[in-house]
XYZ file of C-alpha atoms in Angstrom:
391
model
C 55.026 123.647 89.326
C 55.086 125.194 92.811
C 58.443 125.475 94.573
C 57.813 124.805 98.285
C 60.908 126.760 99.364
C 59.897 129.767 97.307
C 56.337 129.501 98.632
C 57.541 129.772 102.249
C 60.194 132.333 101.341
C 63.144 130.323 102.693
C 66.452 129.162 101.263
C 66.872 125.519 100.231
C 69.458 125.166 102.996
C 67.084 126.515 105.707
C 66.891 124.515 108.912
C 63.686 123.379 110.649
C 63.438 126.411 112.905
C 63.636 128.804 109.937
C 61.018 126.825 108.015
C 58.692 126.783 111.023
C 59.091 130.517 111.643
C 58.306 131.301 108.004
C 55.258 129.034 108.113
C 53.893 130.666 111.309
C 54.088 134.108 109.775
C 52.378 133.155 106.511
C 49.760 130.874 108.101
C 48.501 133.709 110.318
C 48.371 136.105 107.388
C 46.340 133.818 105.110
C 44.190 131.918 107.628
C 40.563 131.709 106.343
C 39.201 133.243 109.535
C 41.234 136.369 108.922
C 40.216 136.469 105.245
C 36.520 135.535 105.164
C 35.231 134.926 101.664
C 38.676 135.386 100.093
C 39.160 132.302 97.882
C 42.662 133.363 96.878
C 43.766 133.589 100.523
C 42.184 130.198 101.225
C 44.115 128.568 98.377
C 47.298 130.272 99.567
C 46.689 128.918 103.076
C 46.284 125.385 101.723
C 49.463 125.660 99.650
C 51.461 126.977 102.627
C 50.319 124.097 104.791
C 51.211 121.553 102.124
C 54.662 123.104 101.732
C 55.264 122.991 105.478
C 53.982 119.404 105.755
C 56.608 118.299 103.226
C 59.583 120.448 104.272
C 59.128 119.778 108.008
C 59.341 116.011 107.443
C 62.986 114.906 106.844
C 62.070 111.961 104.621
C 59.519 113.847 102.527
C 61.886 116.796 102.226
C 64.686 114.530 101.021
C 62.476 113.001 98.337
C 61.187 116.430 97.316
C 64.748 117.793 96.986
C 65.617 114.877 94.744
C 62.511 114.419 92.590
C 60.378 117.517 93.031
C 56.618 117.373 92.577
C 56.774 114.420 90.136
C 57.618 112.170 93.082
C 54.325 111.021 94.536
C 56.108 110.093 97.773
C 56.596 113.784 98.510
C 52.934 114.653 98.485
C 50.983 115.755 101.560
C 47.814 113.965 102.579
C 45.944 115.088 105.651
C 44.055 117.965 107.262
C 45.683 121.368 106.869
C 44.162 122.491 110.156
C 45.903 119.641 111.949
C 49.187 121.082 110.679
C 48.154 124.529 111.917
C 47.210 123.123 115.322
C 50.499 121.246 115.678
C 52.436 124.490 115.259
C 50.245 126.919 117.251
C 48.761 124.533 119.815
C 45.168 123.459 120.351
C 43.841 126.786 121.569
C 45.788 129.037 119.180
C 46.237 131.487 122.043
C 47.110 134.960 120.820
C 46.628 134.140 117.185
C 43.262 135.809 116.825
C 41.757 132.837 114.990
C 39.252 130.316 116.237
C 39.614 126.590 116.605
C 38.181 125.012 113.436
C 35.514 122.362 113.592
C 36.948 118.889 114.078
C 35.827 117.531 110.718
C 36.251 120.696 108.679
C 36.064 119.830 105.030
C 36.542 116.563 103.223
C 39.287 116.188 100.677
C 38.339 115.407 97.104
C 39.224 112.091 95.514
C 42.311 111.573 93.341
C 41.589 110.892 89.684
C 43.578 109.309 86.852
C 43.829 110.021 83.132
C 45.896 108.943 80.147
C 47.485 111.369 77.725
C 49.453 110.852 74.509
C 52.299 113.248 73.762
C 54.653 113.706 70.838
C 58.415 113.342 70.920
C 58.703 117.082 70.337
C 56.494 117.865 73.346
C 58.517 115.520 75.557
C 61.781 117.081 74.417
C 60.837 120.712 75.015
C 58.759 120.148 78.169
C 55.677 121.551 76.488
C 52.515 122.897 78.038
C 49.623 120.596 77.153
C 45.874 120.593 77.736
C 44.214 117.548 79.252
C 40.473 116.960 79.071
C 39.013 115.634 82.313
C 35.692 114.342 83.546
C 35.709 115.289 87.242
C 33.698 116.642 90.168
C 33.879 120.416 90.564
C 32.299 122.832 93.009
C 28.627 123.463 92.246
C 28.356 126.643 90.175
C 25.165 127.612 92.014
C 26.148 127.297 95.672
C 29.927 127.319 95.011
C 30.408 124.259 97.185
C 28.491 125.721 100.138
C 25.801 123.014 99.744
C 23.014 125.381 100.898
C 20.607 127.234 98.609
C 22.094 130.701 97.981
C 20.292 133.529 99.741
C 18.140 131.191 101.779
C 20.129 131.296 104.969
C 20.172 127.532 104.553
C 22.925 126.895 107.115
C 22.917 127.285 110.834
C 25.235 126.485 113.697
C 24.833 122.904 114.802
C 22.737 122.932 117.984
C 24.266 119.675 119.232
C 27.933 120.720 119.256
C 27.497 124.516 119.118
C 29.652 124.692 116.020
C 32.663 122.891 117.466
C 32.139 119.721 115.450
C 32.740 117.485 118.446
C 30.751 116.264 121.387
C 32.318 115.285 124.678
C 31.393 112.332 126.797
C 32.504 110.866 130.102
C 33.634 107.289 130.396
C 34.740 105.290 133.412
C 37.985 103.369 133.207
C 40.481 101.692 135.527
C 42.110 105.098 135.985
C 38.848 106.867 136.825
C 36.656 109.216 134.805
C 37.974 109.920 131.312
C 36.687 112.668 129.009
C 36.457 111.644 125.370
C 35.711 113.691 122.265
C 33.793 112.274 119.332
C 32.665 113.628 115.980
C 29.268 115.253 116.316
C 26.660 112.810 114.977
C 24.360 115.575 113.710
C 26.722 117.753 111.660
C 29.354 115.049 111.181
C 32.079 117.323 112.405
C 31.260 120.306 110.174
C 29.930 122.544 112.946
C 26.970 123.525 110.765
C 23.807 121.870 109.525
C 22.012 122.561 106.247
C 18.362 123.534 106.495
C 17.779 124.330 102.800
C 19.975 122.273 100.435
C 21.079 123.728 97.100
C 18.518 122.901 94.427
C 21.126 122.185 91.746
C 23.570 119.856 93.509
C 20.954 118.638 96.025
C 23.185 119.668 98.897
C 26.281 117.718 97.798
C 28.249 120.859 96.968
C 29.670 119.263 93.813
C 28.671 118.493 90.256
C 30.206 116.490 87.432
C 31.697 118.494 84.600
C 34.118 118.265 81.693
C 37.136 120.498 82.122
C 40.450 121.250 80.476
C 43.548 121.396 82.641
C 46.882 122.874 81.583
C 49.885 120.730 82.519
C 53.572 121.557 82.144
C 55.546 118.463 81.125
C 59.034 117.938 82.609
C 61.677 118.104 79.854
C 62.717 114.646 78.742
C 59.700 112.769 80.122
C 59.117 109.392 78.474
C 56.202 107.066 77.912
C 55.301 104.897 80.885
C 55.760 107.652 83.473
C 53.041 108.672 85.924
C 52.912 112.408 86.540
C 51.247 113.865 89.635
C 49.440 117.195 89.195
C 48.490 118.534 92.663
C 44.962 119.756 93.377
C 43.540 118.948 89.945
C 41.421 115.990 91.017
C 37.846 116.052 92.316
C 36.816 119.113 94.327
C 36.663 118.782 98.094
C 33.529 119.190 100.165
C 32.883 121.967 102.708
C 36.175 123.681 101.963
C 38.252 120.522 101.886
C 41.208 120.458 99.453
C 40.818 119.052 95.961
C 42.322 115.688 95.163
C 45.273 115.168 92.839
C 45.406 114.236 89.183
C 47.645 111.354 88.099
C 48.547 111.389 84.413
C 49.799 108.245 82.693
C 52.053 109.315 79.834
C 52.052 107.569 76.455
C 54.669 108.562 73.851
C 53.441 108.547 70.253
C 55.644 106.876 67.591
C 57.755 109.278 65.530
C 57.989 109.024 61.752
C 61.777 109.504 61.699
C 63.238 108.715 65.110
C 63.111 105.814 67.531
C 63.711 106.587 71.200
C 65.751 104.448 73.583
C 66.076 106.165 76.950
C 67.840 109.482 76.349
C 69.118 108.478 72.877
C 67.419 108.765 69.507
C 67.998 106.411 66.557
C 67.761 107.281 62.880
C 68.155 104.824 59.980
C 70.107 106.175 56.981
C 69.480 104.235 53.762
C 72.330 104.329 51.246
C 73.106 102.634 47.945
C 75.886 100.150 47.125
C 78.004 102.699 45.338
C 77.566 105.295 48.100
C 78.697 102.836 50.747
C 81.602 101.546 48.642
C 82.873 104.906 47.390
C 81.900 107.070 50.378
C 79.524 110.016 50.346
C 78.188 112.922 52.414
C 74.591 112.971 53.632
C 72.240 115.450 55.253
C 70.367 113.781 58.109
C 67.512 115.225 60.207
C 67.860 115.886 63.933
C 65.500 117.421 66.489
C 67.584 120.610 66.250
C 67.687 120.785 62.458
C 69.644 119.044 59.656
C 73.228 117.842 60.178
C 75.840 116.654 57.637
C 77.676 113.359 58.148
C 80.412 111.851 55.962
C 80.439 108.149 55.138
C 83.976 106.951 54.435
C 84.628 104.630 51.502
C 83.873 101.017 52.363
C 81.228 101.773 55.004
C 79.647 98.475 56.057
C 75.929 97.848 56.695
C 75.002 98.462 60.329
C 77.751 101.035 60.933
C 76.633 103.664 63.467
C 77.560 107.333 63.649
C 76.992 109.244 66.915
C 75.829 112.867 66.991
C 76.607 114.126 70.486
C 73.929 116.047 72.356
C 71.261 115.593 69.671
C 69.097 113.226 71.706
C 66.630 113.846 74.547
C 67.124 115.914 77.729
C 68.001 113.774 80.742
C 64.912 113.858 82.969
C 65.620 116.108 85.978
C 69.335 115.910 85.253
C 71.897 117.973 83.381
C 72.823 117.110 79.819
C 71.399 115.562 76.681
C 71.432 112.130 75.113
C 72.842 111.432 71.641
C 71.456 110.645 68.219
C 72.771 107.504 66.576
C 72.635 107.171 62.789
C 72.580 103.551 61.622
C 73.585 102.795 58.017
C 71.403 100.441 55.978
C 72.770 99.491 52.557
C 69.987 98.897 50.041
C 70.385 96.513 47.101
C 68.942 98.093 43.931
C 66.006 96.483 42.134
C 64.941 96.710 38.472
C 68.362 97.523 37.008
C 68.582 98.837 33.481
C 70.620 96.962 30.859
C 73.421 99.504 31.186
C 73.492 99.212 34.967
C 73.684 95.423 34.700
C 76.540 95.654 32.222
C 78.441 98.036 34.474
C 77.917 95.751 37.461
C 79.214 92.790 35.498
C 82.288 94.821 34.632
C 82.726 95.731 38.288
C 82.361 92.068 39.310
C 84.986 91.031 36.785
C 87.326 93.765 37.992
C 86.785 92.864 41.658
C 87.137 89.136 41.027
C 83.543 88.335 41.896
C 82.318 85.418 39.772
C 78.723 85.779 38.574
C 77.400 82.247 37.922
C 73.981 81.683 36.360
C 71.728 78.897 37.624
C 71.801 76.851 34.386
C 75.581 76.830 34.348
C 75.756 75.682 37.971
C 73.168 72.917 37.387
C 75.150 71.686 34.371
C 78.290 71.426 36.448
C 76.485 69.518 39.170
C 75.050 67.034 36.634
C 78.494 66.440 35.194
C 79.947 65.713 38.647
C 77.219 63.220 39.569
C 77.393 61.575 36.090
C 81.102 60.791 36.425
C 80.546 59.272 39.856
C 77.853 56.925 38.433
C 80.107 55.649 35.637
C 82.924 54.939 38.059
C 80.674 52.887 40.341
C 79.339 50.884 37.355
C 82.880 50.101 36.094
C 84.005 48.907 39.512
C 81.025 46.534 39.675
C 81.842 44.882 36.272
C 85.452 44.190 37.277
C 84.348 42.474 40.454
C 81.935 40.211 38.572
C 84.553 39.265 36.028
C 86.996 38.398 38.725
C 84.488 36.172 40.440
C 83.744 34.374 37.138
C 87.429 33.700 36.457
C 87.841 32.328 39.923
C 84.954 29.907 39.375
C 86.381 28.776 36.021
C 89.771 28.005 37.504
C 88.243 25.986 40.263
C 86.419 23.837 37.747
């Protein structure tokens, strides 16, 4: 992505006067009126103006220094010729370039798209291709809107190419001169007499394109990435809009991401956890060996430093955490069962079968029933003896 400081040829610590001086020099060199028909110079002029618009504004410059081009708050929206005028003055005296028409060009619209990326692409900051359905300059008139070779444009007779018309108005303070956008050319300074037969004079056409985007290292799902000048094409030389990409991170078959950390589940057997064992586990940088000590409990985590994801626009890497899951074996052979019974006896673990436990429970409840019945007979006998004595 474009570095605004490098574009203007100034140091990151340059003050406002140095930035302005660098802009003046480059803006005069690449102004469209000094490079007629040179599309490369025109794009360079637009980029220079955008760089100056950001770096000359303290708040935008601060955000740009912190976040770079991913921060949508650092973007420039406006007319590049207004920036030029604010630096050189309305008449551009001594510059050798003319005053542009008041409504020169209309910026293209911003567009949005969704893209799914893999964990590997997010980690390395890969270059990806995004398919877009957008408005591009007509391939017949190249955005000129007039039929090629027809001389289909002429200077607006109403404003004489200025793009504005002046009018007098009376106010409390006397006569006031006002400037308004020319109603005939709508500020363009030119009118079309023979519209392009392909785009019908709109200067644009819908097309399917592929755009190459460089992902920032460590980007995660849920982020919105701004790609400057990859939206719809502008009209009459206006700048293209921006592309906003909504990032979706695809699930990974081995790792789960949590911020800058990656999680991996290591499945081990009972004997491996009890006796200890060494394991080879995958990482994004290749296999690593970890040692499980004897008596490792389920849920124990081992941390592999620096094996996670890059910290987005920061220095350093996250970690990979390996979580131990102890699996209970199924479908044991007769020998395995015998050995486990021997282990249980050695460890003092009592293995009780269901029938044995049910028999014990029946015996307990049977004894309680007999005791209650015996107590009831004694009470009745006592009552009978008492009645006999009374008689």
